[in-house]
Coordinates of C-alpha atoms in Angstrom, one line a residue:
M26 CA 47.5 -25.2 68.7
K27 CA 45.9 -24.7 72.1
K28 CA 42.2 -25.0 72.4
T29 CA 40.2 -23.0 74.9
Y30 CA 36.8 -24.0 75.9
K31 CA 34.1 -21.8 77.3
K32 CA 32.0 -24.2 79.2
S33 CA 28.3 -24.0 79.9
F34 CA 28.1 -27.5 80.9
Y35 CA 25.0 -29.3 79.9
V36 CA 22.0 -28.8 77.7
G37 CA 19.0 -30.2 76.4
G38 CA 16.4 -30.6 73.9
V39 CA 13.1 -29.7 72.6
A40 CA 10.0 -28.5 74.1
F41 CA 7.4 -30.7 75.6
I42 CA 5.0 -30.5 78.5
I43 CA 5.0 -33.2 81.0
G44 CA 1.3 -33.4 80.4
A45 CA -1.9 -34.9 81.6
A46 CA -0.7 -36.8 84.6
F47 CA 2.3 -34.7 85.7
F48 CA 3.8 -36.1 88.9
I49 CA 2.0 -35.8 92.2
M50 CA 4.7 -34.4 94.4
A51 CA 8.5 -34.1 94.7
L52 CA 10.3 -34.9 97.9
M53 CA 14.1 -34.9 98.3
G54 CA 14.5 -35.1 94.6
V55 CA 12.2 -38.1 94.1
F56 CA 8.8 -38.3 92.3
Q57 CA 6.4 -40.2 94.5
P58 CA 4.6 -43.2 93.4
K59 CA 2.8 -42.0 90.2
Q60 CA 4.4 -43.7 87.2
T61 CA 4.9 -41.5 84.2
T62 CA 5.1 -43.0 80.7
S63 CA 6.4 -41.6 77.5
D64 CA 2.8 -41.2 76.2
E65 CA 2.3 -38.5 78.9
I66 CA 5.0 -36.3 77.4
V67 CA 3.3 -33.8 75.2
E68 CA 5.3 -31.9 72.6
V69 CA 4.8 -28.1 72.5
I70 CA 7.4 -27.1 69.9
S71 CA 6.1 -27.9 66.4
S72 CA 9.0 -26.5 64.3
V73 CA 10.4 -30.1 63.9
K74 CA 8.4 -32.7 62.0
E75 CA 7.0 -35.6 64.0
G76 CA 8.6 -38.9 63.1
E77 CA 6.8 -42.0 62.0
Q78 CA 7.7 -44.1 65.0
E79 CA 5.7 -42.9 68.0
Q80 CA 6.7 -45.6 70.5
V81 CA 10.1 -46.3 71.9
D82 CA 11.9 -49.3 70.4
K83 CA 12.4 -51.8 73.1
V84 CA 15.9 -52.9 72.4
A85 CA 18.0 -55.2 74.5
E86 CA 16.4 -54.5 77.9
M87 CA 18.7 -56.6 80.1
V88 CA 17.9 -56.7 83.8
D89 CA 21.2 -55.9 85.4
D90 CA 20.7 -57.8 88.6
D91 CA 20.6 -61.1 86.7
I92 CA 24.3 -60.6 85.6
P93 CA 27.0 -61.5 88.1
C94 CA 29.4 -58.7 89.1
S95 CA 32.5 -58.4 91.3
G96 CA 31.5 -55.4 93.4
S97 CA 28.6 -54.1 95.4
V98 CA 25.1 -53.9 94.0
Y99 CA 23.0 -50.9 95.2
Y100 CA 19.3 -51.0 94.7
V101 CA 17.1 -47.8 94.4
D102 CA 13.3 -47.8 94.7
A103 CA 11.5 -44.5 94.5
V104 CA 8.4 -45.8 96.2
N105 CA 9.4 -48.3 98.9
G106 CA 13.1 -47.3 99.4
N107 CA 14.6 -45.4 102.3
D108 CA 17.9 -43.5 102.3
A109 CA 18.5 -44.9 105.8
N110 CA 18.8 -48.4 104.3
D111 CA 22.2 -49.8 103.2
G112 CA 20.9 -50.2 99.6
L113 CA 22.5 -53.6 99.2
S114 CA 19.4 -55.7 98.7
K115 CA 16.0 -55.4 97.0
E116 CA 14.5 -55.5 100.5
S117 CA 16.5 -52.5 101.8
P118 CA 16.9 -50.2 98.8
F119 CA 17.9 -46.5 98.7
Q120 CA 15.2 -44.1 97.7
T121 CA 16.7 -40.8 96.2
L122 CA 19.1 -39.7 93.6
R123 CA 20.7 -37.6 96.3
R124 CA 21.7 -40.7 98.2
V125 CA 23.1 -42.4 95.2
S126 CA 25.1 -39.3 94.2
S127 CA 26.8 -39.4 97.6
L128 CA 28.4 -42.8 96.8
V129 CA 32.0 -43.2 95.6
L130 CA 31.7 -46.1 93.3
E131 CA 34.4 -48.7 92.8
P132 CA 35.3 -51.3 90.2
G133 CA 32.5 -53.9 89.7
D134 CA 29.9 -51.8 91.5
R135 CA 26.4 -51.5 90.2
V136 CA 23.6 -49.0 90.9
L137 CA 20.2 -50.4 89.8
F138 CA 17.0 -48.4 89.6
K139 CA 13.7 -50.2 89.9
R140 CA 11.5 -50.5 86.8
G141 CA 8.3 -48.5 86.9
C142 CA 9.7 -45.8 89.2
V143 CA 10.3 -42.1 88.6
W144 CA 12.9 -39.8 90.0
N145 CA 13.3 -36.1 89.8
G146 CA 16.6 -34.2 89.8
N147 CA 20.3 -34.9 89.0
L148 CA 22.2 -38.2 89.3
S149 CA 25.8 -37.2 89.8
L150 CA 28.2 -40.2 89.5
H151 CA 31.6 -40.3 91.3
G152 CA 34.3 -42.9 91.4
N153 CA 35.9 -45.2 88.8
G154 CA 35.6 -48.7 87.4
S155 CA 38.3 -50.7 85.7
K156 CA 38.7 -52.2 82.3
D157 CA 37.7 -55.7 83.6
A158 CA 35.2 -54.5 86.1
P159 CA 33.3 -51.4 84.9
V160 CA 30.7 -49.6 87.1
V161 CA 27.2 -50.2 85.7
I162 CA 24.2 -48.0 86.2
G163 CA 21.1 -50.0 85.1
M164 CA 17.7 -51.3 86.2
Y165 CA 16.1 -54.2 88.0
G166 CA 12.7 -55.6 88.4
E167 CA 10.5 -58.1 86.7
E168 CA 8.1 -55.7 85.0
G169 CA 7.3 -52.1 84.3
A170 CA 8.7 -49.3 82.2
K171 CA 12.4 -48.4 82.3
P172 CA 13.3 -46.3 85.3
L173 CA 12.6 -42.7 84.5
L174 CA 15.1 -40.0 85.6
N175 CA 13.8 -36.5 85.0
G176 CA 15.9 -33.4 85.4
C177 CA 12.7 -31.2 85.1
G178 CA 14.8 -28.6 83.4
E179 CA 16.3 -27.6 86.7
V180 CA 19.7 -29.2 86.3
M181 CA 22.4 -28.9 83.7
A182 CA 22.3 -32.7 83.1
T183 CA 20.0 -35.4 84.4
V184 CA 22.8 -37.9 84.6
S185 CA 26.4 -36.5 84.9
A186 CA 29.8 -37.9 85.5
M187 CA 33.1 -36.0 85.8
D188 CA 36.5 -37.8 85.5
F189 CA 34.9 -41.2 85.7
S190 CA 36.5 -44.0 83.7
H191 CA 35.0 -47.5 82.8
L192 CA 31.4 -46.5 83.3
T193 CA 28.3 -48.1 81.7
I194 CA 24.9 -46.3 81.7
R195 CA 22.1 -48.4 80.3
N196 CA 18.4 -49.2 80.4
L197 CA 17.2 -45.8 81.6
E198 CA 14.6 -43.3 80.4
I199 CA 15.9 -39.8 80.8
T200 CA 14.3 -36.4 80.3
N201 CA 15.2 -32.8 81.2
Y202 CA 12.4 -30.5 80.4
S203 CA 10.8 -27.4 81.7
E204 CA 8.6 -24.8 80.0
K205 CA 11.0 -22.0 81.0
V206 CA 14.4 -22.3 79.3
T207 CA 17.2 -20.4 81.0
D208 CA 20.3 -22.5 80.5
Y209 CA 22.0 -25.2 78.4
R210 CA 21.1 -28.8 79.2
R211 CA 21.9 -32.4 78.5
G212 CA 20.3 -35.7 79.2
I213 CA 23.6 -37.5 79.8
S214 CA 26.8 -35.6 80.3
I215 CA 30.3 -37.3 80.5
M216 CA 33.1 -34.8 81.1
S217 CA 36.9 -34.9 81.8
H218 CA 38.7 -32.2 83.8
E219 CA 41.7 -33.6 85.6
G220 CA 42.9 -35.8 82.8
P221 CA 41.8 -38.3 80.1
I222 CA 39.0 -40.8 80.9
A223 CA 38.5 -44.3 79.3
G224 CA 35.9 -47.0 78.8
I225 CA 32.5 -45.2 78.5
T226 CA 29.5 -47.1 77.4
I227 CA 26.0 -45.6 77.0
Q228 CA 23.4 -48.1 75.7
N229 CA 19.7 -49.1 75.5
N230 CA 18.5 -45.7 76.9
Y231 CA 15.4 -43.7 75.9
I232 CA 16.4 -40.0 76.0
H233 CA 13.8 -37.4 75.2
S234 CA 12.2 -34.1 76.0
V235 CA 15.4 -32.2 76.7
N236 CA 15.1 -28.5 76.0
S237 CA 17.9 -25.9 76.1
L238 CA 18.8 -22.4 75.1
A239 CA 18.9 -22.1 71.3
T240 CA 20.3 -18.6 71.3
D241 CA 23.0 -16.5 72.9
G242 CA 21.5 -13.0 73.3
D243 CA 20.6 -11.9 69.8
E244 CA 22.7 -14.5 68.0
P245 CA 22.4 -18.3 67.8
A246 CA 24.3 -20.0 70.5
L247 CA 26.3 -21.9 67.9
T248 CA 28.9 -23.7 69.9
S249 CA 27.1 -23.8 73.3
T250 CA 23.9 -25.2 71.8
R251 CA 25.8 -27.9 69.8
E252 CA 27.7 -29.0 72.8
H253 CA 24.5 -30.0 74.5
G254 CA 21.4 -32.0 73.9
G255 CA 20.8 -35.7 74.4
I256 CA 24.2 -37.3 75.1
G257 CA 27.3 -35.2 75.4
I258 CA 30.9 -36.3 75.7
D259 CA 33.3 -33.4 76.4
T260 CA 36.5 -32.2 78.0
E261 CA 37.5 -29.4 80.2
I262 CA 41.2 -30.4 80.5
L263 CA 42.9 -27.0 80.8
D264 CA 46.1 -27.9 78.8
W265 CA 44.2 -29.9 76.2
E266 CA 45.6 -29.4 72.7
F267 CA 44.2 -30.4 69.4
G268 CA 45.0 -34.1 68.7
D269 CA 45.1 -35.0 72.4
V270 CA 42.9 -37.8 73.6
A271 CA 40.4 -36.9 76.3
C272 CA 38.4 -40.1 76.1
D273 CA 39.8 -43.5 75.1
G274 CA 37.2 -46.0 74.3
L275 CA 33.5 -44.9 73.8
L276 CA 30.5 -47.0 72.9
I277 CA 27.1 -45.3 72.3
E278 CA 24.6 -47.8 71.0
N279 CA 21.0 -48.9 70.9
N280 CA 19.7 -45.6 72.2
R281 CA 16.5 -43.9 71.2
I282 CA 16.8 -40.1 71.3
E283 CA 14.0 -37.7 70.3
R284 CA 12.6 -34.3 70.9
V285 CA 15.8 -32.6 72.1
V286 CA 17.4 -29.1 71.4
G287 CA 21.0 -29.0 70.4
S288 CA 22.6 -32.3 69.3
G289 CA 21.2 -35.7 69.8
I290 CA 24.7 -37.2 70.3
V291 CA 27.8 -35.0 70.4
T292 CA 31.5 -35.5 71.1
Y293 CA 34.0 -32.8 71.6
G294 CA 37.6 -32.7 72.6
G295 CA 39.4 -35.9 71.5
V296 CA 37.6 -39.2 71.5
D297 CA 39.7 -42.2 70.4
N298 CA 38.5 -45.7 69.5
G299 CA 34.8 -44.7 69.6
A300 CA 31.7 -46.4 68.2
V301 CA 28.3 -44.7 67.7
R302 CA 26.0 -47.4 66.4
N303 CA 22.4 -48.6 66.2
N304 CA 20.9 -45.4 67.6
I305 CA 17.6 -43.9 66.4
L306 CA 17.4 -40.1 66.6
N307 CA 14.5 -37.9 65.5
N308 CA 12.9 -34.6 66.2
V309 CA 16.2 -33.0 67.1
K310 CA 16.2 -29.2 66.9
G311 CA 19.8 -29.1 65.7
D312 CA 22.1 -31.9 64.6
C313 CA 21.3 -35.6 65.2
I314 CA 24.9 -36.8 65.5
L315 CA 27.9 -34.5 65.6
L316 CA 31.4 -36.1 66.1
R317 CA 34.1 -33.6 66.6
E318 CA 37.7 -34.6 67.2
F319 CA 36.7 -38.2 66.8
Y320 CA 39.7 -40.4 66.1
N321 CA 39.9 -44.0 64.8
G322 CA 36.2 -44.6 65.3
V323 CA 33.1 -45.7 63.5
C324 CA 29.6 -44.3 63.1
E325 CA 27.3 -47.0 61.8
Y326 CA 23.8 -48.5 61.6
N327 CA 22.2 -45.3 62.9
I328 CA 18.8 -43.8 61.8
A329 CA 18.5 -40.0 61.9
Y330 CA 15.5 -38.1 60.7
S331 CA 13.4 -35.0 61.2
S332 CA 16.0 -32.7 62.4
G333 CA 17.0 -29.1 61.9
D334 CA 16.0 -25.6 63.0
N335 CA 15.1 -22.6 60.8
E336 CA 14.2 -20.2 63.6
Q337 CA 17.8 -19.2 64.3
D338 CA 18.9 -19.1 60.6
Y339 CA 21.8 -21.5 61.3
A340 CA 23.1 -24.6 59.6
Y341 CA 22.4 -28.1 60.7
V342 CA 22.9 -31.6 59.3
N343 CA 21.6 -35.0 60.4
I344 CA 24.9 -36.9 60.7
W345 CA 28.3 -35.2 60.5
G346 CA 31.9 -35.1 61.6
I347 CA 34.4 -32.3 61.9
S348 CA 38.2 -32.7 62.7
T349 CA 37.9 -36.4 62.6
R350 CA 40.8 -38.8 61.9
N351 CA 40.6 -42.2 60.3
T352 CA 36.9 -42.5 61.0
T353 CA 34.3 -44.6 59.1
F354 CA 30.6 -43.6 58.5
Q355 CA 28.7 -46.6 57.2
Y356 CA 25.3 -48.4 57.0
N357 CA 23.5 -45.3 58.3
E358 CA 20.1 -43.9 57.1
S359 CA 19.4 -40.1 57.1
Y360 CA 16.3 -38.4 56.0
D361 CA 14.0 -35.4 56.4
C362 CA 16.7 -32.9 57.5
L363 CA 14.6 -29.7 57.3
N364 CA 17.2 -27.0 57.7
Y365 CA 17.5 -24.3 55.0
R366 CA 21.1 -23.3 55.6
D367 CA 22.7 -26.7 55.2
G368 CA 20.0 -29.4 55.5
Q369 CA 22.0 -32.3 54.1
G370 CA 21.8 -35.9 55.2
Y371 CA 25.5 -36.1 55.9
D372 CA 28.6 -33.8 56.2
L373 CA 32.3 -34.4 56.2
D374 CA 33.3 -31.0 57.5
N375 CA 36.5 -29.0 58.0
D376 CA 39.7 -30.8 58.9
C377 CA 38.4 -34.3 58.4
Q378 CA 41.3 -36.5 57.4
N379 CA 41.2 -40.1 56.0
T380 CA 37.4 -40.5 56.3
L381 CA 35.6 -43.5 54.8
F382 CA 32.0 -42.9 53.9
Q383 CA 30.3 -46.0 52.5
Y384 CA 27.0 -48.0 52.3
N385 CA 24.9 -45.1 53.6
Y386 CA 21.4 -44.3 52.5
S387 CA 20.1 -40.7 52.3
H388 CA 16.7 -39.5 51.2
D389 CA 14.3 -36.6 51.3
N390 CA 16.7 -34.2 52.9
L391 CA 16.0 -30.5 52.1
G392 CA 19.6 -29.4 51.5
G393 CA 21.0 -32.4 49.6
F394 CA 22.9 -35.7 50.1
I395 CA 26.3 -34.7 51.4
L396 CA 28.3 -31.6 52.3
T397 CA 32.1 -31.3 52.6
C398 CA 34.0 -28.4 53.9
D399 CA 37.6 -27.2 53.7
Y400 CA 37.4 -23.6 55.0
F401 CA 40.0 -24.1 57.8
L402 CA 42.8 -26.5 58.5
Q403 CA 43.3 -29.3 56.1
H404 CA 40.7 -31.7 54.8
Y405 CA 41.9 -34.7 52.8
G406 CA 41.5 -38.4 52.2
S407 CA 37.7 -38.6 52.1
V408 CA 36.5 -41.7 50.3
I409 CA 32.7 -41.5 49.4
R410 CA 31.6 -44.8 47.8
Y411 CA 28.7 -47.2 47.4
N412 CA 26.1 -44.9 48.9
I413 CA 22.5 -44.3 47.7
S414 CA 20.7 -41.0 47.6
E415 CA 17.0 -40.7 46.8
N416 CA 15.1 -37.5 46.3
D417 CA 17.5 -35.3 48.2
G418 CA 16.8 -31.7 47.3
G419 CA 18.8 -28.4 47.2
T420 CA 22.3 -29.5 46.1
P421 CA 23.0 -33.2 46.3
F422 CA 26.8 -32.6 46.5
K423 CA 27.9 -29.4 48.1
I424 CA 31.7 -29.2 48.2
C425 CA 33.4 -26.2 49.9
A426 CA 36.9 -25.9 48.4
P427 CA 39.8 -24.5 50.4
D428 CA 39.7 -20.7 50.5
K429 CA 43.2 -20.3 52.0
E430 CA 46.5 -21.3 50.6
E431 CA 47.5 -23.0 53.8
N432 CA 44.5 -25.4 53.3
H433 CA 46.0 -26.9 50.2
T434 CA 47.3 -30.4 50.5
P435 CA 49.9 -31.0 47.7
G436 CA 50.3 -34.7 47.0
K437 CA 47.2 -35.6 48.9
T438 CA 43.8 -36.3 47.3
K439 CA 41.0 -34.6 49.1
Y440 CA 38.1 -36.6 47.6
E441 CA 37.6 -40.0 46.0
I442 CA 33.9 -40.2 45.0
Y443 CA 33.0 -43.4 43.2
N444 CA 30.2 -45.9 42.7
N445 CA 27.4 -43.9 44.2
T446 CA 23.8 -43.9 42.9
V447 CA 22.2 -40.5 43.3
Y448 CA 18.6 -40.2 42.0
T449 CA 16.3 -37.3 42.6
S450 CA 13.0 -35.9 41.3
A451 CA 13.3 -33.0 43.8
L452 CA 13.7 -29.4 42.7
L453 CA 17.4 -28.7 42.7
E454 CA 19.6 -25.6 42.9
E455 CA 22.6 -27.3 41.4
F456 CA 23.7 -31.0 41.3
I457 CA 27.3 -30.4 42.4
W458 CA 28.2 -27.0 43.8
V459 CA 31.9 -26.4 44.4
L460 CA 32.1 -23.2 46.6
E461 CA 35.1 -20.9 46.7
Y462 CA 37.0 -22.8 44.1
T463 CA 39.8 -21.2 42.1
N464 CA 42.3 -22.7 39.6
D465 CA 45.0 -22.2 42.3
D466 CA 43.3 -25.0 44.3
G467 CA 44.3 -27.6 41.7
V468 CA 42.4 -30.9 41.3
L469 CA 40.5 -31.7 44.5
G470 CA 39.9 -35.4 43.6
N471 CA 38.2 -37.9 41.4
I472 CA 34.6 -38.6 40.5
Y473 CA 34.3 -42.0 38.8
N474 CA 31.7 -44.8 38.2
N475 CA 28.7 -42.9 39.6
I476 CA 25.1 -42.8 38.4
F477 CA 23.7 -39.3 38.6
Y478 CA 20.0 -39.4 37.6
I479 CA 17.6 -36.4 37.4
D480 CA 14.0 -37.4 37.0
G481 CA 12.0 -34.4 35.9
K482 CA 13.1 -31.0 34.8
E483 CA 16.5 -30.9 33.1
A484 CA 19.1 -29.6 35.6
D485 CA 22.5 -27.8 35.4
F486 CA 25.3 -30.0 36.6
G487 CA 26.7 -27.3 38.9
V488 CA 28.5 -24.1 39.8
N489 CA 32.3 -24.4 39.2
A490 CA 32.0 -28.2 38.6
S491 CA 33.7 -27.9 35.2
L492 CA 36.6 -25.7 36.2
G493 CA 39.1 -28.4 36.6
C494 CA 38.4 -29.1 40.3
F495 CA 37.7 -32.8 39.7
N496 CA 38.7 -35.5 37.3
Y497 CA 35.5 -37.1 35.9
S498 CA 35.4 -40.4 34.2
N499 CA 32.9 -43.2 33.5
N500 CA 29.9 -41.6 35.1
C501 CA 26.3 -41.9 34.0
Y502 CA 24.6 -38.5 33.7
Y503 CA 20.9 -38.8 33.0
G504 CA 18.6 -35.8 32.8
F505 CA 21.3 -33.1 32.6
N506 CA 22.1 -30.3 30.2
E507 CA 24.4 -32.1 27.7
A508 CA 26.5 -29.0 27.2
D509 CA 27.3 -29.1 31.0
I510 CA 28.4 -32.7 30.8
F511 CA 30.6 -32.0 27.8
M512 CA 32.4 -29.3 29.9
L513 CA 33.3 -31.8 32.6
G514 CA 35.8 -33.5 30.4
D515 CA 34.6 -37.0 31.2
P516 CA 36.2 -39.3 28.5
N517 CA 33.6 -42.0 28.8
P518 CA 30.2 -40.4 29.8
I519 CA 27.0 -42.3 29.6
T520 CA 24.0 -40.0 29.1
E521 CA 21.3 -42.5 28.4
N522 CA 18.9 -44.0 30.9
P523 CA 20.8 -46.2 33.4
M524 CA 17.9 -48.6 33.5
L525 CA 17.4 -48.9 37.2
L526 CA 14.9 -51.5 38.4
A527 CA 12.5 -49.1 40.1
A528 CA 14.2 -45.7 40.8
G529 CA 12.4 -43.5 43.3
T530 CA 10.6 -46.2 45.2
A531 CA 12.8 -46.9 48.2
G532 CA 11.3 -44.4 50.7
V533 CA 12.1 -45.2 54.4
G534 CA 14.4 -48.1 55.2
R535 CA 18.0 -48.7 54.4
N536 CA 17.2 -52.2 53.1
N537 CA 14.3 -51.1 50.9
V538 CA 16.5 -50.0 48.0
D539 CA 16.4 -52.9 45.5
G540 CA 14.9 -50.5 43.0
Y541 CA 18.4 -49.2 42.5
Q542 CA 19.7 -52.5 41.1
L543 CA 20.5 -52.5 37.4
L544 CA 18.3 -54.2 34.8
Q545 CA 19.9 -56.7 32.3
N546 CA 19.9 -54.2 29.5
S547 CA 21.5 -51.4 31.6
P548 CA 24.3 -49.5 29.8
C549 CA 26.0 -49.2 33.3
L550 CA 26.8 -52.9 33.6
N551 CA 30.6 -53.4 33.5
A552 CA 31.1 -49.9 32.3
G553 CA 33.3 -48.6 35.1
L554 CA 37.0 -48.0 35.8
L555 CA 38.9 -50.4 38.1
I556 CA 39.4 -48.7 41.5
P557 CA 42.1 -50.0 43.8
N558 CA 41.3 -50.7 47.4
N559 CA 37.6 -50.6 46.5
G560 CA 36.3 -52.2 49.8
G561 CA 35.5 -55.6 48.2
R562 CA 31.7 -55.3 48.3
D563 CA 28.8 -53.1 47.1
Y564 CA 25.8 -51.7 49.0
W565 CA 24.0 -55.1 48.9
G566 CA 27.1 -57.1 49.9
N567 CA 27.8 -58.3 46.4
P568 CA 31.6 -58.9 45.8
V569 CA 33.5 -56.2 43.9
S570 CA 36.4 -57.5 41.9
D571 CA 39.8 -56.0 41.9
S572 CA 40.5 -57.2 38.3
E573 CA 37.1 -57.1 36.4
L574 CA 35.5 -53.9 35.3
P575 CA 32.8 -52.8 37.8
N576 CA 29.3 -51.6 37.2
L577 CA 28.4 -47.9 37.6
G578 CA 26.6 -47.0 40.8
A579 CA 26.2 -48.7 44.1
Y580 CA 25.1 -52.1 42.6
E581 CA 27.7 -54.6 41.5
G582 CA 25.5 -57.7 41.0
E583 CA 24.4 -59.1 37.7
G584 CA 21.6 -57.4 35.7
V585 CA 18.2 -58.3 37.0
T586 CA 14.8 -58.7 35.4
Y587 CA 11.4 -57.7 36.6
P588 CA 10.1 -60.6 38.8
E589 CA 6.6 -62.0 38.1
N590 CA 3.9 -59.9 39.7
F591 CA 6.6 -57.3 40.5
N592 CA 5.2 -54.4 42.6
Y593 CA 6.8 -51.4 41.0
L594 CA 5.5 -49.0 43.7
A595 CA 7.1 -51.1 46.4
G596 CA 10.3 -51.4 44.4
K597 CA 11.5 -54.5 46.2
I598 CA 12.8 -57.8 44.8
G599 CA 14.7 -58.8 48.0
V600 CA 16.4 -57.2 50.9
A601 CA 19.8 -55.4 50.8
S602 CA 22.2 -57.0 53.3
G603 CA 24.5 -55.3 55.7

């Protein structure tokens, strides 16, 4: 199947004014000596909830000139530099992005921007590194804020690279904002055109205030908007076909991304061996993380919150994949997705195959815990285990069954959903909603060993949930209409209180969930079915046996008691590992 891309290259993010002390003047693409900090960026779009953390997390700020390299080191100083210099020492630095963009970089080269300086315009990178000697774009200097590169909303990407392999971009502050929005924008854009690229690393950057078109005429710019935002990895290879690899080896880690329009992080067009980890994303007017055609990769230890957009009546999710292969989502936290159309914390969407979704925490998302889709192509092999959901609203599980015969996967299980703990006091539409299901679809998968806990008004279990679409066994259903549970055909249901230590008290923080451990008198202890290939550990890191009956839910340890002076509101008796 050939894939044709309509490319409007780069995009951006939200709406903020470069306020109070804007920059004094621009000359040859450089802001002159006034230093601008993140506190001077003022948000003007209020449709996305402000996150709790106002300051940038100062993660791993390595000074790149202290690390030996095999190539040339180019220094760039916006205040004291001069483009007539050779750029090869701190005493003779370049000054402008234009001069750096004229370089053809070679393996082992570095381009280092001085801390505390500000540049205006586009940094366009050319050349190639090698596996053993990547090109590094970074910073130097003993003090001051990260170097700030600002596209001013006048460029399609503040930092861009086309057909560049073995490239590392780190330790920069990047924006691309203007009040007038006329095009799609990105903060960082990595593209392939002539052929596949390899070895891309983007780490320790602060990317914010990137605004972009959110509509295409009278309709939402669905694809174009999603392809852009904070960090975008994409392909324009003309003969690219689905399943081809356009980028082999991708690492996106330790970045803070906030106040962008589109996607915080997005991959399109065949990324193999990728890792998206330890990023914090918030105030994204769209999706926080979207991994499309992402193969043999991992998405882990990310925190995504306060995303979504209801102005365009379109669907967004905090963290999701589509057309992924053999990809793992684990140890992430997702909350406060505010979108009305989807609004889940997570989504394993159409054509995901052999996806492992484990040890994630979801809470306070408007649309629910997780969405899965099977509307086109074939979705199968999704394992959803040892996750915790607290106070997700709407529909905690929304499962879109195949609506076409060619999407059926005879002999392949679409879903294995086991040992999850899902608690909510939020107002629900349904608990599990299976869309488009008919008896012709057969059994979609198995739902075993879970704790489903409704705290408040008794809820219906779900639309189509009892029509034979799933095999149910050994689940705890607390707070549901018992007639609904009977219709599920679970041979060993538990409908009494699961006796959780302090349900509903976790709030923000993936390690603050000890309230979901089981008390000593819990009926869910050792009440589960043996599951082969169960991963060997629970959410907290407790071992899971392959021969002894497991607990229900995400906790596999022994039953606990209330500690002396236990603070029920805090809900903590320790710290979950992982």
